[in-house]
Short mmCIF file of C-alpha atoms in Angstrom, two decimals:
data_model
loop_
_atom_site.label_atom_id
_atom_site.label_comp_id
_atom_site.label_asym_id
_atom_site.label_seq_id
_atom_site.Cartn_x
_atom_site.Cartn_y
_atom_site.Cartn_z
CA UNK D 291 18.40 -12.20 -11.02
CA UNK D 292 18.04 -8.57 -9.18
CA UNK D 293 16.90 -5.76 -10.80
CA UNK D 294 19.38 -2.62 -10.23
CA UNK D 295 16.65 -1.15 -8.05
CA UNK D 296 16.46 -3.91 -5.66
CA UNK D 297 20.21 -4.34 -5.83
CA UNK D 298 20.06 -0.58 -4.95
CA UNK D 299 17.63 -1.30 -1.97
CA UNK D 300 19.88 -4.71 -0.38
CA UNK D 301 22.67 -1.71 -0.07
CA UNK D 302 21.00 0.87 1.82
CA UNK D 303 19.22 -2.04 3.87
CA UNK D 304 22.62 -3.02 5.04
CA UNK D 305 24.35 0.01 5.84
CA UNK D 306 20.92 1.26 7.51
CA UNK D 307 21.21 -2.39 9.50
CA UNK D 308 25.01 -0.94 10.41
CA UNK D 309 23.76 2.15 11.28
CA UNK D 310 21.09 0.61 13.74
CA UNK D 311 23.64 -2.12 14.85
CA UNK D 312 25.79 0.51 16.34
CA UNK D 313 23.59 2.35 18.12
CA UNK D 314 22.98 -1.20 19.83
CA UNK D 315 19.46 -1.94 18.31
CA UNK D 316 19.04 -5.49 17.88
CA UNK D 317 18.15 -6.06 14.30
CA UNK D 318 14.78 -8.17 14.41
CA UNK D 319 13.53 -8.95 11.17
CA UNK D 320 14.09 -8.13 7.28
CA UNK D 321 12.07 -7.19 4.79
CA UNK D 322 8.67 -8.61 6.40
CA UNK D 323 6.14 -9.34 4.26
CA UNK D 324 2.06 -9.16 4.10
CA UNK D 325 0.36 -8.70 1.19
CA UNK D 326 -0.97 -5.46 1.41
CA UNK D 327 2.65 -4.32 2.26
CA UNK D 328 6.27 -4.54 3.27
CA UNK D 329 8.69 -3.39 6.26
CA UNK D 330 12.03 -3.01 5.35
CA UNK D 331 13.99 -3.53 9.02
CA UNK D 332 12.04 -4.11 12.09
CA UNK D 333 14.70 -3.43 15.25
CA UNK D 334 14.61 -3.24 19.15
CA UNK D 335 16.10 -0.43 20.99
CA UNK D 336 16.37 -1.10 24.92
CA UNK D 337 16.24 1.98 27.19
CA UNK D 338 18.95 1.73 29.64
CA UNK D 339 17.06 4.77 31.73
CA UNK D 340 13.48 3.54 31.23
CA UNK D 341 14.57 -0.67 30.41
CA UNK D 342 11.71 -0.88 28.46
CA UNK D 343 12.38 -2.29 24.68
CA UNK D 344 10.29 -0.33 21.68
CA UNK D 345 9.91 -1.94 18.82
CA UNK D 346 11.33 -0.05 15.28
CA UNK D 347 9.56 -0.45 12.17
CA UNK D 348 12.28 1.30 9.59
CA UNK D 349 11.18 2.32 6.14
CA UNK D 350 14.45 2.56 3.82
CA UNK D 351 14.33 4.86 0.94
CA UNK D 352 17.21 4.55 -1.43
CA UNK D 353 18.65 6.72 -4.59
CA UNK D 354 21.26 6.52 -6.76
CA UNK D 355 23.31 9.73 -6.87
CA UNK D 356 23.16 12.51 -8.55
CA UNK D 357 20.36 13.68 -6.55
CA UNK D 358 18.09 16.83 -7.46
CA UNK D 359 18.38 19.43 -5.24
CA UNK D 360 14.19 19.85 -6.18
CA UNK D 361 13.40 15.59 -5.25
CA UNK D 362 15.34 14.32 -2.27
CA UNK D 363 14.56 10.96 -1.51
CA UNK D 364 12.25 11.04 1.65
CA UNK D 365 9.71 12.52 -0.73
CA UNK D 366 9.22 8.90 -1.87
CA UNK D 367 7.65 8.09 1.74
CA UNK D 368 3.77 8.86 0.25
CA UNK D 369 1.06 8.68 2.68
CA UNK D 370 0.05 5.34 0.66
CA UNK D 371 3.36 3.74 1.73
CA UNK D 372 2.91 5.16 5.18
CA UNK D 373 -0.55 3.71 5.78
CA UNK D 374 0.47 0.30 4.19
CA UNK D 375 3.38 0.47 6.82
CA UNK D 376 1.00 1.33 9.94
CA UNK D 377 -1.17 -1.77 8.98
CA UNK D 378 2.32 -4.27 8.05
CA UNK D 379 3.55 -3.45 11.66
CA UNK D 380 -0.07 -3.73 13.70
CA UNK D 381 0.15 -7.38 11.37
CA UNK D 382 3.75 -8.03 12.98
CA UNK D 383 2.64 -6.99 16.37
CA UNK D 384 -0.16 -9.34 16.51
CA UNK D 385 1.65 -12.13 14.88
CA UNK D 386 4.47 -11.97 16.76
CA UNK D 387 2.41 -11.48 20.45
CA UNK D 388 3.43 -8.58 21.50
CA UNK D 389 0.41 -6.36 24.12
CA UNK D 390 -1.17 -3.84 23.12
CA UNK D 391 0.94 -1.77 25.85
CA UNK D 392 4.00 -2.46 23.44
CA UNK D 393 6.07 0.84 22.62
CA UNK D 394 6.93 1.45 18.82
CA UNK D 395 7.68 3.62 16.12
CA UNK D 396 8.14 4.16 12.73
CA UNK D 397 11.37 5.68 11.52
CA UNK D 398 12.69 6.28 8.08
CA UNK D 399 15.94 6.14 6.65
CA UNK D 400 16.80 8.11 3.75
CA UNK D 401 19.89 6.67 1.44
CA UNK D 402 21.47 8.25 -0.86
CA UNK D 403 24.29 5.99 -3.17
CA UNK D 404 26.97 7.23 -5.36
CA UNK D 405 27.72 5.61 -8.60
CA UNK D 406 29.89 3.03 -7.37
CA UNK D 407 27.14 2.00 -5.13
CA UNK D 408 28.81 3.44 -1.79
CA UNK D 409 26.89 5.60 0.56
CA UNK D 410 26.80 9.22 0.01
CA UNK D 411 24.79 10.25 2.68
CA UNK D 412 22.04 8.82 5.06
CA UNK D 413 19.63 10.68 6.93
CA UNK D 414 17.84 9.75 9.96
CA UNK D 415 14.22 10.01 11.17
CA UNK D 416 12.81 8.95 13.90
CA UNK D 417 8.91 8.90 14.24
CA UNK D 418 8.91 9.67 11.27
CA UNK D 419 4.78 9.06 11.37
CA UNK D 420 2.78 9.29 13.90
CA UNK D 421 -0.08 6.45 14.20
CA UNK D 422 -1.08 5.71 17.63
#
């Protein structure tokens, strides 16, 4: 059985996959999994301009509403979770053959649910770290 927080986490997972879906990223992989860490969405977005593809490692942060004004959620994205996420998505890189000339990034997605469970807000980040 789920615990509420990872019941909490499945929902902002899928409406951040929504989110990413309609911007036309092709959703990759799901919660991919070393042991020394986790990535919550891994995506493609295709440059119609520049038709080169960079790869999207998404960290989702999640909440259950009511939110303090003084702890909004992307304060959960520590440098610990950010340097476990650098060394998850180098992992998925090489595992998955991709060249070193690959283009990527990390974004986050911050998630905010009301009691029922529905979104309440979701904010956006993109490169959100910088690791190269």
């Amino acid at each position: 059985m789920k615990s509420e927080k990872r019941k909490t986490g499945d929902i902002a997972e899928d409406l951040v996959i929504k989110y990413a879906r309609g911007r036309g990223w092709k959703i990759l992989a799901r919660n991919f999994q070393k042991p020394w860490g986790e990535i919550d969405i891994i995506a493609a977005e295709v440059s119609r301009l520049r038709r080169k593809k960079t790869i999207l490692f998404i960290e989702v942060k999640a909440q259950t509403c009511p939110v303090s004004v003084d702890f909004r959620t992307e304060f959960h994205f520590t440098a610990d979770k950010q340097q476990k996420l650098i060394r998850t998505a180098h992992s998925y890189l090489l595992q998955n053959k991709y060249s070193e000339n690959t283009d990527y990034r990390f974004d986050l997605a911050a998630v905010e649910l009301n009691q029922l469970q529905k979104v309440g807000h979701l904010r956006y980040y993109r490169n959100a770290i910088d690791a190269r």
